[in-house]
Amino acid sequence: MDLPPSNSILATGHLTTHEELEATGISLQDWLNLTAHLGVNDSWASGNTDCAFSFNDCTGVQRSHRANDWNFFGIDLAKQGHATYTYMLEAPKLVETLTDNTTSTTDKHDVWENRNSPVPTQFSTSYEKSAQKNVTITASQTSSLSISTGINIEGVSFDVTASFDTTNTQANSKTDTVTSQDTVNATLPPGSVVDVDIVTTIHTKLMIYEVVFAIGSDNPEGSIAKATQTQGDWDKFFRIEDIAGERVKSTARYKVNTTETKTSIAISNASAALAQEYLPAVLQLHIGP
């Protein structure tokens, strides 16, 4: 796994905890085993301890006389420029569109009739123009890792932890609505009659999105430390990706339903010639031959 851009880590990440290290499926014992064979001297290989490693403010110790444990000795490798972060490695991306459908309905709103006038006549009508978008996400595969900054899917921000709870419909379904009063005008020639319609268009899509979380560091030297000289001097660093490989990545997968509903105004029974000469573009959505 290549080193990600530091801005990606800093924008979405937080300092990794030892609980998150083990959430990858790698236990403390496994981490100790992985870090025990990195080709460097381990000053903890003496007395009642066999080996140790540190990250951020936490140290895992292999003890020969009792159970292995996590310790907090007052070190802070993050403040020394070797921070380990849990972050979003790959932003939500569309991987498949399952369905994509558009339907529309037409309701008569007004009639402009200039049947008997010998001169062109101006007509005007007002209507409520609206646009609504609903985005609903359902996690079909959750991640062992999470972030607090949220994820953006189809232009909507969702909380990652809440998104893993498929029963939390309030957090995982969001609707945005914009309405306004609009007025359209047109001048019709003598002998013309047109219907002014309100057209409601509904566009629905069902998609699959994926987002990848990971544990890593923005320091190319790495952030997993070994103490090669003395037990208090963590002087040799390794990239966690080089130690654990793909196991420090976790993918969440979502089914995403979107429904976009828009209202517009249109003329339904005007000839193309009349429309081109007399009607504004906003009215030319459903012009017949």
XYZ file of C-alpha atoms in Angstrom:
289
model
C 0.000 0.000 0.000
C 1.562 3.282 -1.085
C 1.964 6.141 1.365
C -1.198 8.258 1.105
C -1.112 12.037 0.720
C -0.613 13.667 4.115
C -3.562 15.995 3.522
C -5.841 12.957 3.203
C -4.683 11.643 6.562
C -4.839 14.987 8.341
C -8.217 15.922 6.825
C -10.045 12.718 7.758
C -7.918 10.993 10.376
C -7.572 10.724 14.110
C -4.840 9.202 16.244
C -5.192 5.438 16.291
C -5.952 3.655 19.561
C -4.805 0.198 20.563
C -8.431 -0.934 20.349
C -8.401 0.032 16.666
C -5.152 -1.852 16.086
C -6.864 -4.978 17.393
C -10.078 -4.179 15.481
C -8.141 -5.048 12.322
C -8.291 -8.665 13.480
C -4.665 -8.616 14.615
C -4.462 -9.244 18.367
C -1.825 -7.799 20.678
C -0.018 -11.141 20.556
C -0.073 -11.049 16.770
C 1.249 -7.482 16.722
C 4.039 -8.525 19.065
C 4.863 -11.458 16.800
C 4.861 -9.230 13.707
C 7.127 -6.620 15.278
C 9.499 -9.117 16.903
C 11.196 -9.997 13.605
C 12.005 -6.675 11.963
C 15.761 -7.239 11.831
C 16.756 -4.831 14.607
C 17.947 -5.242 18.164
C 15.201 -5.092 20.781
C 16.332 -3.664 24.125
C 13.209 -5.137 25.706
C 14.522 -8.670 25.118
C 15.909 -8.942 28.654
C 14.766 -9.770 32.146
C 11.060 -10.481 32.370
C 10.212 -9.090 28.921
C 10.862 -10.585 25.507
C 10.011 -7.738 23.107
C 7.978 -4.560 22.733
C 6.847 -1.967 20.231
C 5.263 1.468 20.505
C 2.908 3.657 18.518
C 1.440 7.040 19.433
C 1.240 6.998 23.275
C 0.902 3.233 23.679
C 3.392 0.371 24.126
C 2.699 -3.311 23.663
C 4.932 -5.538 25.769
C 5.632 -9.288 25.518
C 6.113 -10.440 29.087
C 7.700 -13.727 30.023
C 6.248 -13.924 33.547
C 2.631 -12.868 32.961
C 0.158 -11.929 30.249
C 1.161 -9.536 27.511
C -0.305 -6.061 27.924
C -0.708 -2.559 26.608
C 1.080 0.156 28.578
C 1.123 3.941 28.748
C 4.582 5.061 29.818
C 4.164 8.769 29.059
C 5.726 8.640 25.599
C 4.058 10.457 22.688
C 5.449 9.480 19.318
C 2.781 11.572 17.569
C 4.279 14.737 19.050
C 7.656 13.567 17.778
C 6.373 13.505 14.197
C 5.628 9.781 14.004
C 1.856 9.697 14.414
C -0.285 6.693 13.536
C -3.689 7.639 12.139
C -6.971 5.951 11.377
C -8.202 7.713 8.258
C -10.117 7.475 5.000
C -7.772 5.990 2.435
C -10.260 6.105 -0.458
C -13.240 8.447 -0.522
C -16.658 6.960 -1.338
C -16.699 5.868 -4.966
C -19.426 4.516 -7.203
C -18.682 0.918 -8.158
C -21.980 -0.112 -9.758
C -25.326 1.334 -10.836
C -28.033 -1.290 -10.401
C -31.058 0.688 -11.608
C -31.573 4.115 -13.187
C -35.134 5.141 -14.002
C -36.944 8.362 -14.863
C -40.704 8.864 -14.883
C -42.808 11.980 -15.348
C -46.405 13.066 -14.835
C -48.216 16.035 -16.334
C -50.987 18.080 -14.718
C -52.825 20.889 -16.480
C -52.080 24.209 -14.819
C -53.470 26.889 -17.128
C -54.856 27.530 -20.613
C -53.651 30.398 -22.756
C -56.243 31.183 -25.413
C -55.825 33.857 -28.065
C -58.382 32.352 -30.382
C -60.488 35.451 -31.131
C -58.066 38.315 -30.817
C -56.787 39.837 -34.081
C -53.477 40.804 -32.471
C -50.774 38.973 -30.469
C -51.635 38.794 -26.754
C -49.336 38.420 -23.764
C -50.023 35.744 -21.181
C -48.478 35.078 -17.790
C -48.729 32.385 -15.139
C -47.089 31.674 -11.796
C -46.266 28.309 -10.261
C -44.250 26.735 -7.473
C -40.965 25.466 -8.826
C -39.385 22.780 -6.664
C -36.479 20.391 -6.542
C -36.115 17.671 -3.945
C -33.386 15.086 -3.488
C -33.440 12.184 -1.069
C -30.352 10.048 -0.453
C -30.639 6.882 1.630
C -27.670 4.664 2.418
C -27.716 1.119 3.793
C -24.488 -0.564 4.832
C -24.236 -3.996 3.258
C -20.676 -4.395 4.548
C -19.387 -2.511 7.574
C -15.805 -1.574 8.316
C -13.793 -2.460 11.409
C -12.416 1.087 11.250
C -14.237 4.400 11.341
C -13.630 8.161 11.237
C -15.410 11.077 12.873
C -15.281 13.552 9.993
C -18.079 11.883 8.009
C -18.296 10.727 4.408
C -19.886 12.394 1.397
C -22.117 10.251 -0.812
C -24.108 11.793 -3.667
C -23.485 15.273 -2.262
C -24.740 14.399 1.231
C -22.654 14.012 4.385
C -23.203 10.955 6.594
C -21.750 9.964 9.942
C -19.654 6.832 9.472
C -20.399 5.132 12.780
C -24.141 5.785 12.448
C -24.052 4.503 8.873
C -23.103 1.037 10.124
C -26.407 0.839 12.054
C -28.933 -0.138 9.409
C -31.821 0.590 11.786
C -30.826 4.244 12.172
C -32.934 5.543 9.313
C -32.940 9.089 10.662
C -29.167 9.392 10.296
C -28.923 7.421 7.065
C -31.684 9.052 5.011
C -31.519 12.746 4.205
C -33.700 14.980 2.076
C -32.993 18.418 0.685
C -35.815 20.515 -0.775
C -35.689 23.853 -2.586
C -38.857 25.686 -3.617
C -39.532 29.043 -5.217
C -42.336 30.941 -6.876
C -41.672 31.414 -10.559
C -43.486 33.323 -13.283
C -43.348 32.700 -17.022
C -44.564 34.952 -19.792
C -45.259 34.514 -23.501
C -46.968 36.369 -26.317
C -49.222 34.218 -28.473
C -50.247 35.024 -32.033
C -53.911 35.310 -33.076
C -55.772 32.026 -33.371
C -53.586 30.068 -30.937
C -54.555 28.086 -27.870
C -52.032 26.268 -25.682
C -52.191 24.297 -22.445
C -49.741 25.203 -19.714
C -48.777 22.090 -17.740
C -46.878 21.334 -14.562
C -44.479 18.472 -15.225
C -43.200 16.423 -12.300
C -40.111 14.378 -13.101
C -38.883 11.640 -10.750
C -35.395 10.202 -11.241
C -34.486 7.173 -9.098
C -31.193 5.320 -8.897
C -29.920 2.358 -6.914
C -26.138 2.229 -6.666
C -23.310 0.502 -4.855
C -20.657 2.669 -3.197
C -17.452 1.666 -1.449
C -15.209 3.573 0.944
C -11.861 2.352 2.267
C -10.467 3.150 5.722
C -6.946 2.406 6.864
C -4.317 2.828 9.542
C -1.115 4.556 8.510
C 1.167 7.539 8.876
C 2.044 10.634 6.882
C 5.701 10.173 7.889
C 7.577 8.154 5.238
C 9.831 6.735 7.960
C 6.817 5.088 9.554
C 5.239 5.255 12.981
C 5.638 1.807 14.568
C 8.667 2.083 16.823
C 11.257 -0.261 18.267
C 13.729 0.621 21.000
C 17.093 -0.670 19.817
C 19.403 0.903 22.410
C 17.526 1.483 25.648
C 13.959 0.680 26.637
C 12.988 4.334 26.847
C 14.464 5.406 23.514
C 12.178 4.498 20.595
C 14.663 5.177 17.844
C 13.787 2.881 14.923
C 10.539 3.300 12.954
C 8.656 1.098 10.499
C 5.645 1.644 8.283
C 2.638 -0.212 9.581
C 1.708 -1.088 5.984
C 5.024 -2.921 5.597
C 4.409 -4.864 8.808
C 0.750 -5.855 8.397
C 0.085 -5.328 4.696
C -3.529 -5.180 3.565
C -4.819 -6.107 7.016
C -4.694 -2.442 8.085
C -7.250 -1.596 5.397
C -10.996 -2.060 5.807
C -13.747 -1.499 3.244
C -17.318 -0.423 3.876
C -19.920 -1.057 1.190
C -23.255 0.715 0.833
C -26.443 0.418 -1.156
C -27.390 3.967 -2.094
C -30.904 4.948 -3.144
C -31.457 8.407 -4.598
C -34.743 9.990 -5.578
C -34.741 13.365 -7.302
C -38.087 15.055 -7.870
C -38.381 18.234 -9.915
C -41.327 20.316 -11.042
C -41.218 22.423 -14.181
C -43.641 24.152 -16.473
C -44.228 23.280 -20.098
C -46.546 23.662 -23.072
C -48.079 20.361 -24.199
C -49.978 21.148 -27.393
C -48.076 23.850 -29.246
C -46.573 23.283 -32.662
C -42.814 23.357 -32.980
C -43.038 26.393 -35.245
C -45.154 28.347 -32.770
C -42.920 27.379 -29.882
C -39.741 28.391 -31.663
C -41.091 31.808 -32.586
C -43.144 32.750 -29.547
C -42.334 30.670 -26.470
C -39.375 31.070 -24.101
C -37.048 28.089 -23.667
C -38.434 27.284 -20.212
C -41.740 26.317 -21.831
C -40.344 24.108 -24.554
C -39.970 20.865 -22.593
C -42.816 18.894 -24.157
C -43.409 20.367 -27.582
C -45.170 18.147 -30.083
C -44.682 18.116 -33.885
